[in-house]
GROMACS .gro file of C-alpha atoms in nm:
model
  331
    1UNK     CA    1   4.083   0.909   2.887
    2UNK     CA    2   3.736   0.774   2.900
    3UNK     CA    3   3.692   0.473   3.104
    4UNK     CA    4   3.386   0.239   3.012
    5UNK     CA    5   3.278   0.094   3.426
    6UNK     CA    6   3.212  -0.204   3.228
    7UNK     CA    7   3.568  -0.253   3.157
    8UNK     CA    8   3.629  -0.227   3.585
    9UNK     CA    9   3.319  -0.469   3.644
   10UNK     CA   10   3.467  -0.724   3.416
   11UNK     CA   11   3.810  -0.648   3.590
   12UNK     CA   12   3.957  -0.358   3.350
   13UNK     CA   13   4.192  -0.332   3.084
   14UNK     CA   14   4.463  -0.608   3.196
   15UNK     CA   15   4.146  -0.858   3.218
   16UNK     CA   16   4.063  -0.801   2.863
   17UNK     CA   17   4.446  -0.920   2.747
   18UNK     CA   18   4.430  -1.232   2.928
   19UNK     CA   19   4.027  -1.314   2.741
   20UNK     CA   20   4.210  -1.256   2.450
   21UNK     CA   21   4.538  -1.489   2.547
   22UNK     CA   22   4.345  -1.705   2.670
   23UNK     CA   23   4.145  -1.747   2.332
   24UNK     CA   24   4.455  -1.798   2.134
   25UNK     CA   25   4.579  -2.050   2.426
   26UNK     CA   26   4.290  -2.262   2.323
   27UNK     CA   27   4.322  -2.240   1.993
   28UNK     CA   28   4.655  -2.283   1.945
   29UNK     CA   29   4.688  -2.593   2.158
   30UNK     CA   30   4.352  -2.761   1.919
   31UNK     CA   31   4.563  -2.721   1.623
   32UNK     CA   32   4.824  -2.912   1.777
   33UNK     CA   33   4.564  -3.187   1.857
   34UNK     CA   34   4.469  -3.132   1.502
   35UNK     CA   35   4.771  -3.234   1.370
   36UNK     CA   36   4.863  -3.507   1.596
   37UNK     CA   37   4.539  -3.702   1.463
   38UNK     CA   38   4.534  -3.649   1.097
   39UNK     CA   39   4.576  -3.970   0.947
   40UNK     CA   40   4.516  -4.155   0.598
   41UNK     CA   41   4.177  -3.977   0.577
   42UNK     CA   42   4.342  -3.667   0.508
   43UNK     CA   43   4.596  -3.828   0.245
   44UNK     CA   44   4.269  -4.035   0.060
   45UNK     CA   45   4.109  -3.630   0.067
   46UNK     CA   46   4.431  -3.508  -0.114
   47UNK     CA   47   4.436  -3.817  -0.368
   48UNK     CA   48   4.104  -3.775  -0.429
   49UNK     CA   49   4.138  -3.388  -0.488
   50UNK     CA   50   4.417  -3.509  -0.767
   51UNK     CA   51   4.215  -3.732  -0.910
   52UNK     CA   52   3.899  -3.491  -0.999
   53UNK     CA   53   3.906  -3.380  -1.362
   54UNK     CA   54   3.655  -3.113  -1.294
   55UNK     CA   55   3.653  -2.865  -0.983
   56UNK     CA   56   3.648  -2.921  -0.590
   57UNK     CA   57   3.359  -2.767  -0.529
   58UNK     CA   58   3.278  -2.665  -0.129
   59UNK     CA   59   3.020  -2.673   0.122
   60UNK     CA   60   2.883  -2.597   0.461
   61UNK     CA   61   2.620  -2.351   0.627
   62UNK     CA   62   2.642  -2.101   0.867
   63UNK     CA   63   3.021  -2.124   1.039
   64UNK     CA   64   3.115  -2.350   0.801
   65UNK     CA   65   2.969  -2.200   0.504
   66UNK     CA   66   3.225  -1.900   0.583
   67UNK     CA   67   3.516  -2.121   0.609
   68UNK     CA   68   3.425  -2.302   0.294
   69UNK     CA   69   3.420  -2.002   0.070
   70UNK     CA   70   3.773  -1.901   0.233
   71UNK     CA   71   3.857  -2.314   0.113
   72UNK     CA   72   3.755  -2.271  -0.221
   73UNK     CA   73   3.934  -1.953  -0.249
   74UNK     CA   74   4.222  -2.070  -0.111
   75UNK     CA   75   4.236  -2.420  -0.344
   76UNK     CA   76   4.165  -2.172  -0.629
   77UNK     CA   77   4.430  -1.957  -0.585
   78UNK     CA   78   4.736  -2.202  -0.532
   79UNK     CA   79   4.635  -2.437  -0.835
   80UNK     CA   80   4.285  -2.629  -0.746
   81UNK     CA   81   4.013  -2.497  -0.954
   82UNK     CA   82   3.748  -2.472  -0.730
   83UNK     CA   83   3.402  -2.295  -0.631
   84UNK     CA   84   3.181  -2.225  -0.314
   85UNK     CA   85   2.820  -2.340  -0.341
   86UNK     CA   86   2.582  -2.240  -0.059
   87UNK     CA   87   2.374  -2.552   0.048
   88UNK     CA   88   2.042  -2.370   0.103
   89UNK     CA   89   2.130  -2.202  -0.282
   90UNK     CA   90   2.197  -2.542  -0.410
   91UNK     CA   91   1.823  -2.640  -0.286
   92UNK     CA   92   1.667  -2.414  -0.503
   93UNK     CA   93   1.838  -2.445  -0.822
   94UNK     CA   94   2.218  -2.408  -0.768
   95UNK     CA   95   2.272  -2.759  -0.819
   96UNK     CA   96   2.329  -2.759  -1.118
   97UNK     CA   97   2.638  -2.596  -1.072
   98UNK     CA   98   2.754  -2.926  -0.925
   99UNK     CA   99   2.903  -3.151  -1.195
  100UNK     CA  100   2.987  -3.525  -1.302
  101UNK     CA  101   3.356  -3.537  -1.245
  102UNK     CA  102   3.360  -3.279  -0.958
  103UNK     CA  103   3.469  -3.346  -0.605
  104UNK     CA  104   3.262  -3.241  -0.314
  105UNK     CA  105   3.388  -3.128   0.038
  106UNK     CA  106   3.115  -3.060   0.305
  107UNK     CA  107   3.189  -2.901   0.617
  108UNK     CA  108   2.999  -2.934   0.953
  109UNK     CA  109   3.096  -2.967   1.289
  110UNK     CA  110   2.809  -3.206   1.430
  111UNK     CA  111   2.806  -3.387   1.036
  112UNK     CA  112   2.449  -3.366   1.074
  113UNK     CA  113   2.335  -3.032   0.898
  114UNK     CA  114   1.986  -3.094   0.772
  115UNK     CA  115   2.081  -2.805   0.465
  116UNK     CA  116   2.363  -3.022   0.313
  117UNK     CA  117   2.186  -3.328   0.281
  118UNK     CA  118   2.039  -3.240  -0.083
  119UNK     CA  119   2.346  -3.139  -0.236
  120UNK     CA  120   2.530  -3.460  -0.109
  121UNK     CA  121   2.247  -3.653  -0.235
  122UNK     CA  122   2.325  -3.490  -0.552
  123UNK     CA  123   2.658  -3.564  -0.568
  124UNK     CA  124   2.608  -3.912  -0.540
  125UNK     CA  125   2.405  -3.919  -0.792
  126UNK     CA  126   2.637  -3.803  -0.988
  127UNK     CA  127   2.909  -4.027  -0.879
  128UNK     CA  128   3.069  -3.732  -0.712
  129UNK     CA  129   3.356  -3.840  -0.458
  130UNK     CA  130   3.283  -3.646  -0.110
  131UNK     CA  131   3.511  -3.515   0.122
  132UNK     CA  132   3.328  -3.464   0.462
  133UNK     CA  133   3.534  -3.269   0.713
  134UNK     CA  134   3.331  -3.327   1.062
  135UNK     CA  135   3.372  -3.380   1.474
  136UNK     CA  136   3.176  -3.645   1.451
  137UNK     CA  137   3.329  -3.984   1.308
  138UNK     CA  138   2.954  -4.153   1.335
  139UNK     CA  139   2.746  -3.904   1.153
  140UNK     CA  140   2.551  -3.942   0.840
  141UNK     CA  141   2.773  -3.705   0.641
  142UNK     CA  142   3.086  -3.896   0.756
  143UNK     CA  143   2.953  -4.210   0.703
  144UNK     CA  144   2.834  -4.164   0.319
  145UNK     CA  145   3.167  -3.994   0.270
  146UNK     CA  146   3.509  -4.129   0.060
  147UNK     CA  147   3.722  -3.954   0.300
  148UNK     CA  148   3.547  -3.855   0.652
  149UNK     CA  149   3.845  -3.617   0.833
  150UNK     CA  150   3.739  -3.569   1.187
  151UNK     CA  151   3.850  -3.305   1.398
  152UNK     CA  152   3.936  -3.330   1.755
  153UNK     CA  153   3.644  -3.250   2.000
  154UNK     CA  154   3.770  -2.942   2.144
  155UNK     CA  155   3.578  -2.677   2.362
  156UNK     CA  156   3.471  -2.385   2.168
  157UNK     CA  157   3.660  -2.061   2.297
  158UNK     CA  158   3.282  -1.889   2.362
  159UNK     CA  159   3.194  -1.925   2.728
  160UNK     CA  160   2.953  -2.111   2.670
  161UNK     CA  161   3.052  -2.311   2.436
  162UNK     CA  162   2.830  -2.243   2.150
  163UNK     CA  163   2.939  -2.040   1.965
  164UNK     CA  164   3.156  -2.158   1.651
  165UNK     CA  165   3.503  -2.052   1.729
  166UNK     CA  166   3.805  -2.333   1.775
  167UNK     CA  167   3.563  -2.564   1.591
  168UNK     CA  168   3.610  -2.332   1.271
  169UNK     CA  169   3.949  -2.237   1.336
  170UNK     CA  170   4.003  -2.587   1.309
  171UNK     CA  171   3.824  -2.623   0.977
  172UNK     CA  172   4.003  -2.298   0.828
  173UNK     CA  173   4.358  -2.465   0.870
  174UNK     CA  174   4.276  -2.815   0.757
  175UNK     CA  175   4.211  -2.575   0.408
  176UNK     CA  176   4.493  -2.444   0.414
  177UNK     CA  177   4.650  -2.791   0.471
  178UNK     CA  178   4.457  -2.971   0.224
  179UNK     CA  179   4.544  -2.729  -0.066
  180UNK     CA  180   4.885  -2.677   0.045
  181UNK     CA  181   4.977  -3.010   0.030
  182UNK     CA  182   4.776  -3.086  -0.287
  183UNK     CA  183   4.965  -2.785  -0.439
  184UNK     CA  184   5.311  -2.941  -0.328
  185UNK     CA  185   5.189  -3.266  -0.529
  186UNK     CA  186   5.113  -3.107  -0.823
  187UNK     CA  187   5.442  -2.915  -0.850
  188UNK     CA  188   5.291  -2.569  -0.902
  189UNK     CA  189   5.580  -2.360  -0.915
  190UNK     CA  190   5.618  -1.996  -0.857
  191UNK     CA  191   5.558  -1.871  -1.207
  192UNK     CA  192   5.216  -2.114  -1.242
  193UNK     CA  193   5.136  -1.841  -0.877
  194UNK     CA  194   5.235  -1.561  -1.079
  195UNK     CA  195   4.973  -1.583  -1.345
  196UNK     CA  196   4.669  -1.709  -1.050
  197UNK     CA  197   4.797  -1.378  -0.889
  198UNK     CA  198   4.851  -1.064  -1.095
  199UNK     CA  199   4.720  -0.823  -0.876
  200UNK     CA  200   4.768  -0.687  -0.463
  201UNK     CA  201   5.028  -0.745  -0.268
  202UNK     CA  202   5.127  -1.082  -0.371
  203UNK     CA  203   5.098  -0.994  -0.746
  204UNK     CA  204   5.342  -0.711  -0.672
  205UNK     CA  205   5.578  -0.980  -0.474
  206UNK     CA  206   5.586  -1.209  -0.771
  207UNK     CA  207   5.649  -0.926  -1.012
  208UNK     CA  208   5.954  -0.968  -1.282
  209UNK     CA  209   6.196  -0.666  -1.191
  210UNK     CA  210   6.240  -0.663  -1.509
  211UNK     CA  211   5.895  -0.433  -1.511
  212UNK     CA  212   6.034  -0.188  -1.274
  213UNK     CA  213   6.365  -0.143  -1.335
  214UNK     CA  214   6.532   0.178  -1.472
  215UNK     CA  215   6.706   0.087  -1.811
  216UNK     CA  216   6.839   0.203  -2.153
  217UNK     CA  217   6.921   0.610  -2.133
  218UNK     CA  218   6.803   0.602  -1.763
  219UNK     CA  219   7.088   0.400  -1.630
  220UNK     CA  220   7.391   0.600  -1.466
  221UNK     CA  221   7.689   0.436  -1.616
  222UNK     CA  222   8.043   0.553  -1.649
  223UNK     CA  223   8.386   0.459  -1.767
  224UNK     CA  224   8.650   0.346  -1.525
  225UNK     CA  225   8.885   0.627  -1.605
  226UNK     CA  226   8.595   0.893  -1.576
  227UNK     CA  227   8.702   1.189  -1.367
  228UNK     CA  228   8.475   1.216  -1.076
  229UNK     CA  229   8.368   1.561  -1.227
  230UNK     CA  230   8.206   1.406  -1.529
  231UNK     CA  231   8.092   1.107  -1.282
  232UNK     CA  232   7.914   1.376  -1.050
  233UNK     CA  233   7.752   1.499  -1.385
  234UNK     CA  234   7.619   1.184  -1.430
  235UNK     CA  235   7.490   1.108  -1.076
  236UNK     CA  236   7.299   1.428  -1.061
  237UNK     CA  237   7.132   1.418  -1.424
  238UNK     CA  238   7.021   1.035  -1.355
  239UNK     CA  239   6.919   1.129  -0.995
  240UNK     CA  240   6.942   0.755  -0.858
  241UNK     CA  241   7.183   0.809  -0.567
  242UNK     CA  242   7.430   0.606  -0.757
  243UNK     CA  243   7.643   0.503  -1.092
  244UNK     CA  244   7.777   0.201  -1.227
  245UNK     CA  245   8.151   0.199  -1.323
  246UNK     CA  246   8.195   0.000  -1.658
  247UNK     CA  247   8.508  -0.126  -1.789
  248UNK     CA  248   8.669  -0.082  -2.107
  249UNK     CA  249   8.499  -0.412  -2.242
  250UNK     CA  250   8.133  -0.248  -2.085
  251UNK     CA  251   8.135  -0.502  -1.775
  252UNK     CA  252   8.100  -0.399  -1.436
  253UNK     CA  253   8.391  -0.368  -1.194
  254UNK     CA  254   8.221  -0.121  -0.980
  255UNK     CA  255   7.996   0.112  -0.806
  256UNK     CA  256   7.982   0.515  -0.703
  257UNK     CA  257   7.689   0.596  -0.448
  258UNK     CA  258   7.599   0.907  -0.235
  259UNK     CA  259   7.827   0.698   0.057
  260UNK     CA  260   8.117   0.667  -0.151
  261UNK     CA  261   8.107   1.065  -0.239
  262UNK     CA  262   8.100   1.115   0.117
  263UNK     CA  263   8.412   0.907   0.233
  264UNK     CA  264   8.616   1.061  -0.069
  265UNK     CA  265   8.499   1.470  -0.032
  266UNK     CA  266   8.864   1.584   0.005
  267UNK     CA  267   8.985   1.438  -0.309
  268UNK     CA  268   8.658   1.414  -0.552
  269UNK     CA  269   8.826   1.673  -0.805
  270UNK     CA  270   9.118   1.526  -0.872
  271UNK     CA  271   9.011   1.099  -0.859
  272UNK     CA  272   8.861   0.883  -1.084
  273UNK     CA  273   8.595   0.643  -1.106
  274UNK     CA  274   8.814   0.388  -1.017
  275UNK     CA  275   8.947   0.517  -0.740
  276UNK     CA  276   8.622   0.570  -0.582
  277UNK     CA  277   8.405   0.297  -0.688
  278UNK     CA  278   8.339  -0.025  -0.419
  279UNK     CA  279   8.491  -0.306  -0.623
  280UNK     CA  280   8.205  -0.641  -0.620
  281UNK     CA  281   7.865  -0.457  -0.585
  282UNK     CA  282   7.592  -0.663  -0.537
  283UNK     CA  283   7.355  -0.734  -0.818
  284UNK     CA  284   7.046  -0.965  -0.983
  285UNK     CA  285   6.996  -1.133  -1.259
  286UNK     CA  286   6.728  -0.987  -1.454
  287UNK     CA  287   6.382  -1.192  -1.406
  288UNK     CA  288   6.440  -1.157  -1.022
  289UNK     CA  289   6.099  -1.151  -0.847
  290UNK     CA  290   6.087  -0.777  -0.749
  291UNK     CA  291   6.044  -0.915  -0.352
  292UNK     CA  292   6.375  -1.107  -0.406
  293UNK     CA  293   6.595  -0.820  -0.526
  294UNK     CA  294   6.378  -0.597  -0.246
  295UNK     CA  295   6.503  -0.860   0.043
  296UNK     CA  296   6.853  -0.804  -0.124
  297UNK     CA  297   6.832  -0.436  -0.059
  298UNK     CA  298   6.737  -0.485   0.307
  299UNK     CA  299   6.987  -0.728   0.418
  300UNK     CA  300   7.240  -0.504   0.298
  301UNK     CA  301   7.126  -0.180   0.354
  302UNK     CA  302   7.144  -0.071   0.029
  303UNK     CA  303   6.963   0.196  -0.172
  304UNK     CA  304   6.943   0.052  -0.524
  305UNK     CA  305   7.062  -0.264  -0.738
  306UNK     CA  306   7.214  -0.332  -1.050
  307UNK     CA  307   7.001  -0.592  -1.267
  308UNK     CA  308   7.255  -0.791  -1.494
  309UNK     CA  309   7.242  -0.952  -1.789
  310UNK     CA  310   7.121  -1.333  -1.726
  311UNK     CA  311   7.370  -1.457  -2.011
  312UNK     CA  312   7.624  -1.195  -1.976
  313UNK     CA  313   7.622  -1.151  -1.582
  314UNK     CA  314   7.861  -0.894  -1.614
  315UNK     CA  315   7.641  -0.670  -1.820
  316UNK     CA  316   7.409  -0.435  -1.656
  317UNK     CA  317   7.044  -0.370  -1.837
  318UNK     CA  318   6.902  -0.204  -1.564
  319UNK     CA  319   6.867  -0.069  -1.221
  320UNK     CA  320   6.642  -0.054  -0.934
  321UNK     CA  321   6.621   0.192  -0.636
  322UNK     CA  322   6.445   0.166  -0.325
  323UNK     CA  323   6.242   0.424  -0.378
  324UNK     CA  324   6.081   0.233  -0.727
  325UNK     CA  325   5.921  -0.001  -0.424
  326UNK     CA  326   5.807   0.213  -0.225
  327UNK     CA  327   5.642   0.409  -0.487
  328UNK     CA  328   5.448   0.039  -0.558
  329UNK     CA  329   5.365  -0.002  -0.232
  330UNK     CA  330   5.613  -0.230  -0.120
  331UNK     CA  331   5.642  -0.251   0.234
   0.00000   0.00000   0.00000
């Protein structure tokens, strides 16, 4: 293995862990300050953010300007409609993306970056409520702010203390609690998510299993006086590792899987369904989120589900396997 002799200068490989724990140390603890000293500032930010009819729209430069996109995306995406405007843009024309009725949130550690000043001017003139988010209570952007949340003064995790690091991490999970808890006042519900998120990993989460379930001619289904002969048929031509045992009335009492087959070998030829199946299988409702039925699956280490009917619950319509999430990238 190659060995860098900076690594032994700076006192090798185990000295490089304990930088890094030592980073999160910091960090970790300035959240906790962080949330010991938000007060009504952040609740008038939250009521204000309910109150705009038109779009939170965010701010800040360098740092900030990062963790203000990542705001804007975030209060977008659970319910908020909001943008990102880039102060030096907004200087040179982009200010008229800022409207009557819109909300503004700056962001800036010292409060006094020179590059936000004409796009809070603006907003004023517009009657635009502002949001500032600042370490320092006494600064001009706190001070012309509705709702001034200040941060803790914390030491920045650089070692010299410059560069932005605990300050932003500070900033980027005030977002995440200012949108959170404006989504929890709003009552956006899971579905209202579904539709903001239709694609990636969290559109496949939220995803009906009613869109990937196997149903109609596809389903393995068999009467409970089937002989396992005709039930082995049935199992191989579906090729789902299982079949669902239906009474005479089309409900079902039961289920045959690859396990099952195993247990009974010395006596598959001459049973029947129903004196192979596992009585009580566990099932879901069809409309399931496909991550619900998924957890399902894992908890009881189970290869596929039976999707029921949601007003006969005794009905199957469908079936999913393990392998139908995999195949979608489930993981």
């Amino acid at each position: 293995m190659y060995h860098d002799p900076r690594l032994q200068r700076a006192g090798g490989r185990d000295a490089i862990l304990d930088h890094g724990r030592s980073v999160l140390d910091v960090e970790s603890q300035a959240l906790a300050q962080l949330r010991d000293v938000l007060d009504e500032d952040f609740t008038r930010a939250v009521e204000l953010i309910l109150e705009t009819q038109g779009r939170v729209v965010v701010s800040g430069m360098g740092k900030s300007g990062h963790i203000a996109r990542k705001m804007a995306a975030t209060f977008a995406s659970t319910g908020t409609p909001a943008i990102f405007i880039h102060p030096g843009e907004a200087a040179h024309g982009d200010l008229g993306m800022l409207l009557a009725g819109d909300l503004l949130v700056v962001l800036s550690n010292s409060g006094a970056t020179p590059e936000l000043r004409p796009i809070m001017d603006y907003a004023r003139s517009l009657d635009c409520p502002i949001v500032a988010i600042s370490a320092q209570r006494h600064s001009p952007m706190a001070q012309a702010a509705s709702a001034a949340i200040i941060l803790p003064r914390v030491r920045e995790t650089c070692p010299v203390n410059i560069s932005p690091t605990t300050s932003t991490t500070l900033m980027l999970a005030l977002g995440d609690a200012l949108a959170v808890a404006t989504m929890g006042v709003r009552g956006i519900t899971r579905e209202q998510l579904e539709r903001l998120h239709p694609g990636g990993a969290i559109g496949l989460r939220l995803l009906p299993i009613n869109d990937i379930m196997h149903n109609g001619d596809q389903l393995p289904l068999v009467g409970i006086e089937a002989p396992m002969r005709d039930v082995l048929v049935t199992m191989t031509e579906k090729s789902l590792g299982i079949a669902g045992v239906l009474d005479g009335e089309g409900r079902l009492v039961g289920t045959i899987t690859d396990g099952d087959l195993r247990r009974n070998i010395d006596r598959l030829l001459v049973s029947s369904a129903a004196e192979v199946m596992t009585r009580n299988p566990k099932t879901v409702p069809d409309g399931t989120y496909a991550e619900d039925a998924l957890e399902i699956l894992s908890a009881n280490k189970i290869t596929a589900l039976f999707v029921m009917d949601h007003d006969l619950p005794d009905r199957p319509v469908g079936l999913v396997h393990i392998h139908d999430f995999n195949r979608l990238g489930f993981s």
